[in-house]
Amino acid sequence: MDLYLLKYFLAVVETGSFTRAADRVFVTQPTLSAGIKKLEGQLGHTLFERSNRRVFLTDAGTRFLPRAKAILHECNMAVQVLEADVAAPVVRLGILTTLSNRGMGEMLAAFKQAEPRATIEIFDGTEQELTNRLDDRSLDYALSIHRGQGEDVALPLYEESYSFILAKDHPLSARTRVSAADLAEEYMIVRSRCEVLSETSRYFTDQNIRPRLVYRTPNDSRAIAMVAAGLGGTVVPESLVDDRVAAVHLQGFDYKRKIALFRPGYQLPVGVAELGERFEQHVANYLGA
């Protein structure tokens, strides 16, 4: 069984799409589809079902998933053990896509200044993607949503609220708070990877308000740029608010998110473990409340 086929398989599981999975592993969609078909042929089982452009694991695929993760984990660990003796230590860090680009960049720049020999490998992902990669041990650490896990799993860092952002010259931008009714005639930009996307939708529908959707994007920087350009407004965590836009409180929308540094669930190689301890302390000092 070729390892690249397992990587194809996990990419489809993580992204839920053959198209996005192909982008993830840097191949064309026909190549990825052929690889999945080859893997299914080797196993003698169908791994995925396709319905309305969505992809679901079959029972066989569900049973195969933890084994595929374990196989890739062992391969990753084998490479790490060999590399640890001959190269500068490497920390593999997953970053939630909805965290502030500027904030993450400044935090990592400060760490590199303190640890110039260290290498940081970065992976952007959704909460589920980061969880999967921590499970299969292709990541050492992840900055992601804290769901109450103990400190042996995740180091709590900070909590933040959500704001509604508008262009600076918008008539509502001078107010400190707005209601759903105030936004009834406004254009809305949807951040498709927002952790409270369903709660945001329910907030408006519960009040019989349906703002006009003009743009949907997984790219938070693009969404904020479009807000600044006056195309519409959107809900963002406080850390994503910058000087290009105005932020107001959305009355009755009191959701918050907690961010934590998720720790490795296994023993890191000696050189990496020492660097990891210093990295944990740096993140706690830099981002901790």
PDB file of C-alpha atoms in Angstrom:
ATOM      1  CA  MET A   1       0.000   0.000   0.000  1.00  0.00           C
ATOM      2  CA  ASP A   2       1.503   3.335  -1.068  1.00  0.00           C
ATOM      3  CA  LEU A   3       1.615   6.044   1.578  1.00  0.00           C
ATOM      4  CA  TYR A   4       0.511   8.705  -0.885  1.00  0.00           C
ATOM      5  CA  LEU A   5      -2.827   6.877  -1.213  1.00  0.00           C
ATOM      6  CA  LEU A   6      -3.357   7.194   2.537  1.00  0.00           C
ATOM      7  CA  LYS A   7      -2.576  10.901   2.302  1.00  0.00           C
ATOM      8  CA  TYR A   8      -5.174  11.224  -0.465  1.00  0.00           C
ATOM      9  CA  PHE A   9      -7.695   9.369   1.698  1.00  0.00           C
ATOM     10  CA  LEU A  10      -7.120  11.579   4.763  1.00  0.00           C
ATOM     11  CA  ALA A  11      -7.210  14.739   2.652  1.00  0.00           C
ATOM     12  CA  VAL A  12     -10.697  13.823   1.411  1.00  0.00           C
ATOM     13  CA  VAL A  13     -11.823  13.046   4.973  1.00  0.00           C
ATOM     14  CA  GLU A  14     -10.499  16.356   6.297  1.00  0.00           C
ATOM     15  CA  THR A  15     -11.839  18.566   3.517  1.00  0.00           C
ATOM     16  CA  GLY A  16     -15.040  16.687   2.690  1.00  0.00           C
ATOM     17  CA  SER A  17     -14.419  17.265  -0.990  1.00  0.00           C
ATOM     18  CA  PHE A  18     -12.392  15.629  -3.760  1.00  0.00           C
ATOM     19  CA  THR A  19     -11.715  19.063  -5.268  1.00  0.00           C
ATOM     20  CA  ARG A  20     -10.404  20.615  -2.044  1.00  0.00           C
ATOM     21  CA  ALA A  21      -8.502  17.439  -1.205  1.00  0.00           C
ATOM     22  CA  ALA A  22      -6.714  17.580  -4.569  1.00  0.00           C
ATOM     23  CA  ASP A  23      -5.666  21.161  -3.812  1.00  0.00           C
ATOM     24  CA  ARG A  24      -4.455  20.068  -0.373  1.00  0.00           C
ATOM     25  CA  VAL A  25      -2.123  17.380  -1.728  1.00  0.00           C
ATOM     26  CA  PHE A  26      -1.118  19.356  -4.849  1.00  0.00           C
ATOM     27  CA  VAL A  27      -2.528  17.031  -7.511  1.00  0.00           C
ATOM     28  CA  THR A  28      -5.351  17.292 -10.022  1.00  0.00           C
ATOM     29  CA  GLN A  29      -8.779  16.006  -9.089  1.00  0.00           C
ATOM     30  CA  PRO A  30      -8.640  13.130 -11.671  1.00  0.00           C
ATOM     31  CA  THR A  31      -5.299  12.039 -10.193  1.00  0.00           C
ATOM     32  CA  LEU A  32      -6.717  12.058  -6.677  1.00  0.00           C
ATOM     33  CA  SER A  33      -9.891  10.226  -7.758  1.00  0.00           C
ATOM     34  CA  ALA A  34      -7.782   7.580  -9.494  1.00  0.00           C
ATOM     35  CA  GLY A  35      -5.699   7.204  -6.329  1.00  0.00           C
ATOM     36  CA  ILE A  36      -8.785   6.701  -4.158  1.00  0.00           C
ATOM     37  CA  LYS A  37     -10.111   4.140  -6.641  1.00  0.00           C
ATOM     38  CA  LYS A  38      -6.755   2.322  -6.528  1.00  0.00           C
ATOM     39  CA  LEU A  39      -6.815   2.307  -2.714  1.00  0.00           C
ATOM     40  CA  GLU A  40     -10.376   0.968  -2.693  1.00  0.00           C
ATOM     41  CA  GLY A  41      -9.293  -1.745  -5.119  1.00  0.00           C
ATOM     42  CA  GLN A  42      -6.386  -2.751  -2.881  1.00  0.00           C
ATOM     43  CA  LEU A  43      -8.641  -2.891   0.170  1.00  0.00           C
ATOM     44  CA  GLY A  44     -11.582  -4.531  -1.586  1.00  0.00           C
ATOM     45  CA  HIS A  45     -13.986  -2.009  -0.072  1.00  0.00           C
ATOM     46  CA  THR A  46     -15.638   1.284  -1.085  1.00  0.00           C
ATOM     47  CA  LEU A  47     -14.439   4.025   1.253  1.00  0.00           C
ATOM     48  CA  PHE A  48     -16.587   6.989   0.206  1.00  0.00           C
ATOM     49  CA  GLU A  49     -20.146   7.721  -0.849  1.00  0.00           C
ATOM     50  CA  ARG A  50     -20.871  10.813  -2.927  1.00  0.00           C
ATOM     51  CA  SER A  51     -24.181  12.703  -2.654  1.00  0.00           C
ATOM     52  CA  ASN A  52     -25.077  16.192  -3.898  1.00  0.00           C
ATOM     53  CA  ARG A  53     -21.431  17.189  -4.216  1.00  0.00           C
ATOM     54  CA  ARG A  54     -20.699  16.047  -0.646  1.00  0.00           C
ATOM     55  CA  VAL A  55     -18.552  13.117   0.331  1.00  0.00           C
ATOM     56  CA  PHE A  56     -19.289  10.725   3.192  1.00  0.00           C
ATOM     57  CA  LEU A  57     -17.343   7.815   4.657  1.00  0.00           C
ATOM     58  CA  THR A  58     -18.847   4.375   4.238  1.00  0.00           C
ATOM     59  CA  ASP A  59     -18.833   1.963   7.178  1.00  0.00           C
ATOM     60  CA  ALA A  60     -15.639   0.460   5.766  1.00  0.00           C
ATOM     61  CA  GLY A  61     -14.105   3.924   5.424  1.00  0.00           C
ATOM     62  CA  THR A  62     -15.004   4.759   9.018  1.00  0.00           C
ATOM     63  CA  ARG A  63     -13.310   1.581  10.257  1.00  0.00           C
ATOM     64  CA  PHE A  64     -10.264   2.229   8.076  1.00  0.00           C
ATOM     65  CA  LEU A  65      -9.778   5.872   9.166  1.00  0.00           C
ATOM     66  CA  PRO A  66      -8.052   5.357  12.568  1.00  0.00           C
ATOM     67  CA  ARG A  67      -5.735   2.742  11.053  1.00  0.00           C
ATOM     68  CA  ALA A  68      -4.765   5.058   8.207  1.00  0.00           C
ATOM     69  CA  LYS A  69      -3.975   7.800  10.733  1.00  0.00           C
ATOM     70  CA  ALA A  70      -1.893   5.385  12.784  1.00  0.00           C
ATOM     71  CA  ILE A  71       0.119   4.255   9.763  1.00  0.00           C
ATOM     72  CA  LEU A  72       0.972   7.805   8.736  1.00  0.00           C
ATOM     73  CA  HIS A  73       1.760   8.700  12.326  1.00  0.00           C
ATOM     74  CA  GLU A  74       4.327   5.924  12.591  1.00  0.00           C
ATOM     75  CA  CYS A  75       5.936   7.051   9.331  1.00  0.00           C
ATOM     76  CA  ASN A  76       6.058  10.662  10.540  1.00  0.00           C
ATOM     77  CA  MET A  77       7.605   9.579  13.840  1.00  0.00           C
ATOM     78  CA  ALA A  78      10.211   7.460  12.047  1.00  0.00           C
ATOM     79  CA  VAL A  79      11.279  10.459   9.981  1.00  0.00           C
ATOM     80  CA  GLN A  80      11.314  12.728  13.044  1.00  0.00           C
ATOM     81  CA  VAL A  81      13.547  10.372  15.009  1.00  0.00           C
ATOM     82  CA  LEU A  82      16.107  10.363  12.213  1.00  0.00           C
ATOM     83  CA  GLU A  83      15.911  14.086  11.546  1.00  0.00           C
ATOM     84  CA  ALA A  84      16.170  15.051  15.212  1.00  0.00           C
ATOM     85  CA  ASP A  85      19.800  13.955  15.340  1.00  0.00           C
ATOM     86  CA  VAL A  86      20.994  15.753  12.233  1.00  0.00           C
ATOM     87  CA  ALA A  87      18.970  18.923  11.912  1.00  0.00           C
ATOM     88  CA  ALA A  88      17.811  21.913  13.922  1.00  0.00           C
ATOM     89  CA  PRO A  89      14.629  21.151  15.904  1.00  0.00           C
ATOM     90  CA  VAL A  90      11.332  21.607  14.080  1.00  0.00           C
ATOM     91  CA  VAL A  91       7.993  22.435  15.680  1.00  0.00           C
ATOM     92  CA  ARG A  92       4.948  21.675  13.542  1.00  0.00           C
ATOM     93  CA  LEU A  93       2.199  24.154  14.423  1.00  0.00           C
ATOM     94  CA  GLY A  94      -1.411  24.217  13.286  1.00  0.00           C
ATOM     95  CA  ILE A  95      -3.172  27.583  13.306  1.00  0.00           C
ATOM     96  CA  LEU A  96      -6.933  28.038  13.175  1.00  0.00           C
ATOM     97  CA  THR A  97      -7.766  29.850   9.949  1.00  0.00           C
ATOM     98  CA  THR A  98      -9.878  32.444  11.780  1.00  0.00           C
ATOM     99  CA  LEU A  99      -7.099  33.658  14.068  1.00  0.00           C
ATOM    100  CA  SER A 100      -5.571  37.065  13.370  1.00  0.00           C
ATOM    101  CA  ASN A 101      -2.867  36.965  10.691  1.00  0.00           C
ATOM    102  CA  ARG A 102      -1.118  39.928  12.250  1.00  0.00           C
ATOM    103  CA  GLY A 103      -1.307  38.555  15.783  1.00  0.00           C
ATOM    104  CA  MET A 104       0.026  35.145  14.772  1.00  0.00           C
ATOM    105  CA  GLY A 105       2.794  36.706  12.691  1.00  0.00           C
ATOM    106  CA  GLU A 106       3.958  38.952  15.517  1.00  0.00           C
ATOM    107  CA  MET A 107       3.910  36.087  18.024  1.00  0.00           C
ATOM    108  CA  LEU A 108       5.951  33.815  15.766  1.00  0.00           C
ATOM    109  CA  ALA A 109       8.377  36.610  14.828  1.00  0.00           C
ATOM    110  CA  ALA A 110       9.127  37.133  18.519  1.00  0.00           C
ATOM    111  CA  PHE A 111       9.711  33.400  18.974  1.00  0.00           C
ATOM    112  CA  LYS A 112      12.072  33.247  15.991  1.00  0.00           C
ATOM    113  CA  GLN A 113      14.027  36.139  17.424  1.00  0.00           C
ATOM    114  CA  ALA A 114      14.413  34.232  20.691  1.00  0.00           C
ATOM    115  CA  GLU A 115      15.084  30.871  18.963  1.00  0.00           C
ATOM    116  CA  PRO A 116      16.882  31.690  15.687  1.00  0.00           C
ATOM    117  CA  ARG A 117      17.908  28.055  15.027  1.00  0.00           C
ATOM    118  CA  ALA A 118      14.399  26.687  15.401  1.00  0.00           C
ATOM    119  CA  THR A 119      12.197  25.918  12.423  1.00  0.00           C
ATOM    120  CA  ILE A 120       8.429  26.390  12.646  1.00  0.00           C
ATOM    121  CA  GLU A 121       6.308  24.521  10.102  1.00  0.00           C
ATOM    122  CA  ILE A 122       2.832  26.023   9.786  1.00  0.00           C
ATOM    123  CA  PHE A 123      -0.442  24.422   8.774  1.00  0.00           C
ATOM    124  CA  ASP A 124      -3.672  26.429   8.475  1.00  0.00           C
ATOM    125  CA  GLY A 125      -6.905  24.577   9.095  1.00  0.00           C
ATOM    126  CA  THR A 126     -10.376  24.460  10.536  1.00  0.00           C
ATOM    127  CA  GLU A 127     -10.953  23.242  14.071  1.00  0.00           C
ATOM    128  CA  GLN A 128     -11.727  19.726  12.802  1.00  0.00           C
ATOM    129  CA  GLU A 129      -8.751  19.642  10.445  1.00  0.00           C
ATOM    130  CA  LEU A 130      -6.407  20.603  13.273  1.00  0.00           C
ATOM    131  CA  THR A 131      -7.941  17.983  15.557  1.00  0.00           C
ATOM    132  CA  ASN A 132      -7.445  15.322  12.900  1.00  0.00           C
ATOM    133  CA  ARG A 133      -3.813  16.293  12.382  1.00  0.00           C
ATOM    134  CA  LEU A 134      -3.120  16.273  16.097  1.00  0.00           C
ATOM    135  CA  ASP A 135      -4.675  12.809  16.252  1.00  0.00           C
ATOM    136  CA  ASP A 136      -2.554  11.426  13.422  1.00  0.00           C
ATOM    137  CA  ARG A 137       0.474  13.244  14.876  1.00  0.00           C
ATOM    138  CA  SER A 138       1.336  15.200  11.770  1.00  0.00           C
ATOM    139  CA  LEU A 139       1.178  18.265  14.066  1.00  0.00           C
ATOM    140  CA  ASP A 140       2.939  18.855  17.374  1.00  0.00           C
ATOM    141  CA  TYR A 141       0.864  21.821  18.542  1.00  0.00           C
ATOM    142  CA  ALA A 142      -2.257  23.679  17.440  1.00  0.00           C
ATOM    143  CA  LEU A 143      -3.803  27.038  18.259  1.00  0.00           C
ATOM    144  CA  SER A 144      -7.514  26.366  18.131  1.00  0.00           C
ATOM    145  CA  ILE A 145     -10.886  26.590  19.900  1.00  0.00           C
ATOM    146  CA  HIS A 146     -10.891  25.508  23.531  1.00  0.00           C
ATOM    147  CA  ARG A 147     -13.856  23.282  24.422  1.00  0.00           C
ATOM    148  CA  GLY A 148     -13.028  22.781  28.076  1.00  0.00           C
ATOM    149  CA  GLN A 149     -10.269  20.186  27.703  1.00  0.00           C
ATOM    150  CA  GLY A 150      -7.890  19.750  30.633  1.00  0.00           C
ATOM    151  CA  GLU A 151      -4.503  21.461  30.708  1.00  0.00           C
ATOM    152  CA  ASP A 152      -2.783  18.184  29.889  1.00  0.00           C
ATOM    153  CA  VAL A 153      -4.479  18.480  26.484  1.00  0.00           C
ATOM    154  CA  ALA A 154      -4.750  22.238  25.940  1.00  0.00           C
ATOM    155  CA  LEU A 155      -3.288  25.335  27.568  1.00  0.00           C
ATOM    156  CA  PRO A 156      -6.023  28.042  27.821  1.00  0.00           C
ATOM    157  CA  LEU A 157      -4.849  31.399  26.483  1.00  0.00           C
ATOM    158  CA  TYR A 158      -7.593  33.985  26.113  1.00  0.00           C
ATOM    159  CA  GLU A 159     -11.297  34.595  25.540  1.00  0.00           C
ATOM    160  CA  GLU A 160     -12.831  37.096  23.145  1.00  0.00           C
ATOM    161  CA  SER A 161     -16.251  38.346  22.055  1.00  0.00           C
ATOM    162  CA  TYR A 162     -17.608  38.918  18.550  1.00  0.00           C
ATOM    163  CA  SER A 163     -18.342  42.279  16.938  1.00  0.00           C
ATOM    164  CA  PHE A 164     -20.243  43.374  13.861  1.00  0.00           C
ATOM    165  CA  ILE A 165     -17.981  45.369  11.541  1.00  0.00           C
ATOM    166  CA  LEU A 166     -18.944  48.012   8.997  1.00  0.00           C
ATOM    167  CA  ALA A 167     -17.183  50.446   6.715  1.00  0.00           C
ATOM    168  CA  LYS A 168     -15.943  53.476   8.629  1.00  0.00           C
ATOM    169  CA  ASP A 169     -18.234  55.834   6.719  1.00  0.00           C
ATOM    170  CA  HIS A 170     -21.347  53.681   7.207  1.00  0.00           C
ATOM    171  CA  PRO A 171     -24.253  55.535   8.912  1.00  0.00           C
ATOM    172  CA  LEU A 172     -24.324  52.951  11.726  1.00  0.00           C
ATOM    173  CA  SER A 173     -20.581  53.051  12.376  1.00  0.00           C
ATOM    174  CA  ALA A 174     -20.861  55.823  14.984  1.00  0.00           C
ATOM    175  CA  ARG A 175     -23.108  53.723  17.209  1.00  0.00           C
ATOM    176  CA  THR A 176     -21.817  51.477  19.989  1.00  0.00           C
ATOM    177  CA  ARG A 177     -24.449  48.793  19.398  1.00  0.00           C
ATOM    178  CA  VAL A 178     -26.950  47.753  16.745  1.00  0.00           C
ATOM    179  CA  SER A 179     -29.888  45.335  16.705  1.00  0.00           C
ATOM    180  CA  ALA A 180     -30.952  42.778  14.123  1.00  0.00           C
ATOM    181  CA  ALA A 181     -33.716  45.150  13.035  1.00  0.00           C
ATOM    182  CA  ASP A 182     -31.137  47.889  12.377  1.00  0.00           C
ATOM    183  CA  LEU A 183     -29.466  45.566   9.865  1.00  0.00           C
ATOM    184  CA  ALA A 184     -32.622  44.399   8.082  1.00  0.00           C
ATOM    185  CA  GLU A 185     -31.826  46.339   4.915  1.00  0.00           C
ATOM    186  CA  GLU A 186     -28.074  45.936   5.088  1.00  0.00           C
ATOM    187  CA  TYR A 187     -25.842  43.800   2.892  1.00  0.00           C
ATOM    188  CA  MET A 188     -24.115  40.899   4.604  1.00  0.00           C
ATOM    189  CA  ILE A 189     -20.730  39.298   3.931  1.00  0.00           C
ATOM    190  CA  VAL A 190     -20.454  35.690   5.109  1.00  0.00           C
ATOM    191  CA  ARG A 191     -17.223  34.331   6.572  1.00  0.00           C
ATOM    192  CA  SER A 192     -17.800  30.706   5.701  1.00  0.00           C
ATOM    193  CA  ARG A 193     -15.284  29.364   8.237  1.00  0.00           C
ATOM    194  CA  CYS A 194     -16.629  31.348  11.156  1.00  0.00           C
ATOM    195  CA  GLU A 195     -17.100  29.139  14.246  1.00  0.00           C
ATOM    196  CA  VAL A 196     -20.424  30.841  15.064  1.00  0.00           C
ATOM    197  CA  LEU A 197     -21.780  30.897  11.517  1.00  0.00           C
ATOM    198  CA  SER A 198     -24.876  28.846  12.371  1.00  0.00           C
ATOM    199  CA  GLU A 199     -25.475  30.924  15.521  1.00  0.00           C
ATOM    200  CA  THR A 200     -25.222  34.118  13.460  1.00  0.00           C
ATOM    201  CA  SER A 201     -27.772  32.824  10.956  1.00  0.00           C
ATOM    202  CA  ARG A 202     -30.122  31.753  13.741  1.00  0.00           C
ATOM    203  CA  TYR A 203     -29.758  35.136  15.460  1.00  0.00           C
ATOM    204  CA  PHE A 204     -31.261  36.884  12.445  1.00  0.00           C
ATOM    205  CA  THR A 205     -33.858  34.257  11.482  1.00  0.00           C
ATOM    206  CA  ASP A 206     -35.192  34.086  15.050  1.00  0.00           C
ATOM    207  CA  GLN A 207     -36.052  37.751  14.661  1.00  0.00           C
ATOM    208  CA  ASN A 208     -37.489  37.298  11.152  1.00  0.00           C
ATOM    209  CA  ILE A 209     -34.638  39.291   9.666  1.00  0.00           C
ATOM    210  CA  ARG A 210     -32.907  38.114   6.499  1.00  0.00           C
ATOM    211  CA  PRO A 211     -30.043  40.444   5.537  1.00  0.00           C
ATOM    212  CA  ARG A 212     -29.100  40.418   1.875  1.00  0.00           C
ATOM    213  CA  LEU A 213     -26.072  38.182   1.300  1.00  0.00           C
ATOM    214  CA  VAL A 214     -23.651  39.643  -1.248  1.00  0.00           C
ATOM    215  CA  TYR A 215     -20.425  37.726  -0.689  1.00  0.00           C
ATOM    216  CA  ARG A 216     -19.341  34.438   0.861  1.00  0.00           C
ATOM    217  CA  THR A 217     -15.676  33.603   1.410  1.00  0.00           C
ATOM    218  CA  PRO A 218     -13.432  31.369   3.552  1.00  0.00           C
ATOM    219  CA  ASN A 219     -10.781  34.109   3.443  1.00  0.00           C
ATOM    220  CA  ASP A 220     -11.132  36.393   6.479  1.00  0.00           C
ATOM    221  CA  SER A 221      -8.687  38.994   5.157  1.00  0.00           C
ATOM    222  CA  ARG A 222     -10.705  39.249   1.957  1.00  0.00           C
ATOM    223  CA  ALA A 223     -13.963  39.519   3.909  1.00  0.00           C
ATOM    224  CA  ILE A 224     -12.626  42.386   6.032  1.00  0.00           C
ATOM    225  CA  ALA A 225     -11.260  44.149   2.955  1.00  0.00           C
ATOM    226  CA  MET A 226     -14.708  43.965   1.349  1.00  0.00           C
ATOM    227  CA  VAL A 227     -16.290  45.387   4.500  1.00  0.00           C
ATOM    228  CA  ALA A 228     -13.773  48.248   4.431  1.00  0.00           C
ATOM    229  CA  ALA A 229     -14.694  48.833   0.783  1.00  0.00           C
ATOM    230  CA  GLY A 230     -18.335  49.311   1.771  1.00  0.00           C
ATOM    231  CA  LEU A 231     -19.766  46.146   0.228  1.00  0.00           C
ATOM    232  CA  GLY A 232     -21.423  44.968   3.442  1.00  0.00           C
ATOM    233  CA  GLY A 233     -20.927  44.024   7.077  1.00  0.00           C
ATOM    234  CA  THR A 234     -20.038  40.833   8.916  1.00  0.00           C
ATOM    235  CA  VAL A 235     -19.504  39.249  12.333  1.00  0.00           C
ATOM    236  CA  VAL A 236     -15.869  38.750  13.403  1.00  0.00           C
ATOM    237  CA  PRO A 237     -13.960  37.921  16.605  1.00  0.00           C
ATOM    238  CA  GLU A 238     -12.599  41.041  18.270  1.00  0.00           C
ATOM    239  CA  SER A 239      -9.010  40.155  17.361  1.00  0.00           C
ATOM    240  CA  LEU A 240      -9.805  40.456  13.643  1.00  0.00           C
ATOM    241  CA  VAL A 241     -10.983  44.071  13.907  1.00  0.00           C
ATOM    242  CA  ASP A 242      -8.463  46.481  12.398  1.00  0.00           C
ATOM    243  CA  ASP A 243      -8.228  50.199  11.698  1.00  0.00           C
ATOM    244  CA  ARG A 244      -9.898  49.919   8.288  1.00  0.00           C
ATOM    245  CA  VAL A 245     -13.344  49.183   9.734  1.00  0.00           C
ATOM    246  CA  ALA A 246     -15.682  50.227  12.536  1.00  0.00           C
ATOM    247  CA  ALA A 247     -16.829  47.666  15.109  1.00  0.00           C
ATOM    248  CA  VAL A 248     -20.163  47.756  16.950  1.00  0.00           C
ATOM    249  CA  HIS A 249     -21.765  45.371  19.430  1.00  0.00           C
ATOM    250  CA  LEU A 250     -24.568  43.242  18.018  1.00  0.00           C
ATOM    251  CA  GLN A 251     -27.316  43.469  20.607  1.00  0.00           C
ATOM    252  CA  GLY A 252     -28.225  40.073  22.048  1.00  0.00           C
ATOM    253  CA  PHE A 253     -25.364  38.304  20.265  1.00  0.00           C
ATOM    254  CA  ASP A 254     -23.217  37.451  23.260  1.00  0.00           C
ATOM    255  CA  TYR A 255     -21.214  34.501  22.001  1.00  0.00           C
ATOM    256  CA  LYS A 256     -17.540  34.240  22.898  1.00  0.00           C
ATOM    257  CA  ARG A 257     -14.740  31.938  21.875  1.00  0.00           C
ATOM    258  CA  LYS A 258     -11.838  30.601  23.908  1.00  0.00           C
ATOM    259  CA  ILE A 259      -8.459  30.001  22.307  1.00  0.00           C
ATOM    260  CA  ALA A 260      -5.950  27.456  23.581  1.00  0.00           C
ATOM    261  CA  LEU A 261      -2.640  25.914  22.628  1.00  0.00           C
ATOM    262  CA  PHE A 262      -3.225  22.197  22.123  1.00  0.00           C
ATOM    263  CA  ARG A 263      -0.301  20.095  23.266  1.00  0.00           C
ATOM    264  CA  PRO A 264       1.090  16.934  21.684  1.00  0.00           C
ATOM    265  CA  GLY A 265      -0.557  13.755  22.960  1.00  0.00           C
ATOM    266  CA  TYR A 266       2.687  11.806  22.658  1.00  0.00           C
ATOM    267  CA  GLN A 267       6.359  12.068  23.550  1.00  0.00           C
ATOM    268  CA  LEU A 268       8.272  14.380  21.233  1.00  0.00           C
ATOM    269  CA  PRO A 269      11.883  13.583  20.254  1.00  0.00           C
ATOM    270  CA  VAL A 270      14.326  14.953  22.826  1.00  0.00           C
ATOM    271  CA  GLY A 271      15.510  18.030  20.892  1.00  0.00           C
ATOM    272  CA  VAL A 272      11.989  18.915  19.796  1.00  0.00           C
ATOM    273  CA  ALA A 273      10.589  18.358  23.296  1.00  0.00           C
ATOM    274  CA  GLU A 274      13.002  20.883  24.782  1.00  0.00           C
ATOM    275  CA  LEU A 275      12.111  23.418  22.118  1.00  0.00           C
ATOM    276  CA  GLY A 276       8.432  22.618  22.618  1.00  0.00           C
ATOM    277  CA  GLU A 277       8.617  23.514  26.303  1.00  0.00           C
ATOM    278  CA  ARG A 278      10.096  26.893  25.432  1.00  0.00           C
ATOM    279  CA  PHE A 279       7.495  27.368  22.707  1.00  0.00           C
ATOM    280  CA  GLU A 280       4.646  26.670  25.144  1.00  0.00           C
ATOM    281  CA  GLN A 281       6.037  29.225  27.577  1.00  0.00           C
ATOM    282  CA  HIS A 282       6.446  31.806  24.807  1.00  0.00           C
ATOM    283  CA  VAL A 283       2.877  31.369  23.591  1.00  0.00           C
ATOM    284  CA  ALA A 284       1.503  31.563  27.138  1.00  0.00           C
ATOM    285  CA  ASN A 285       3.454  34.769  27.811  1.00  0.00           C
ATOM    286  CA  TYR A 286       2.553  36.344  24.466  1.00  0.00           C
ATOM    287  CA  LEU A 287      -1.105  35.360  24.070  1.00  0.00           C
ATOM    288  CA  GLY A 288      -2.207  34.429  27.569  1.00  0.00           C
ATOM    289  CA  ALA A 289      -4.806  36.580  29.307  1.00  0.00           C
TER     290      ALA A 289
END
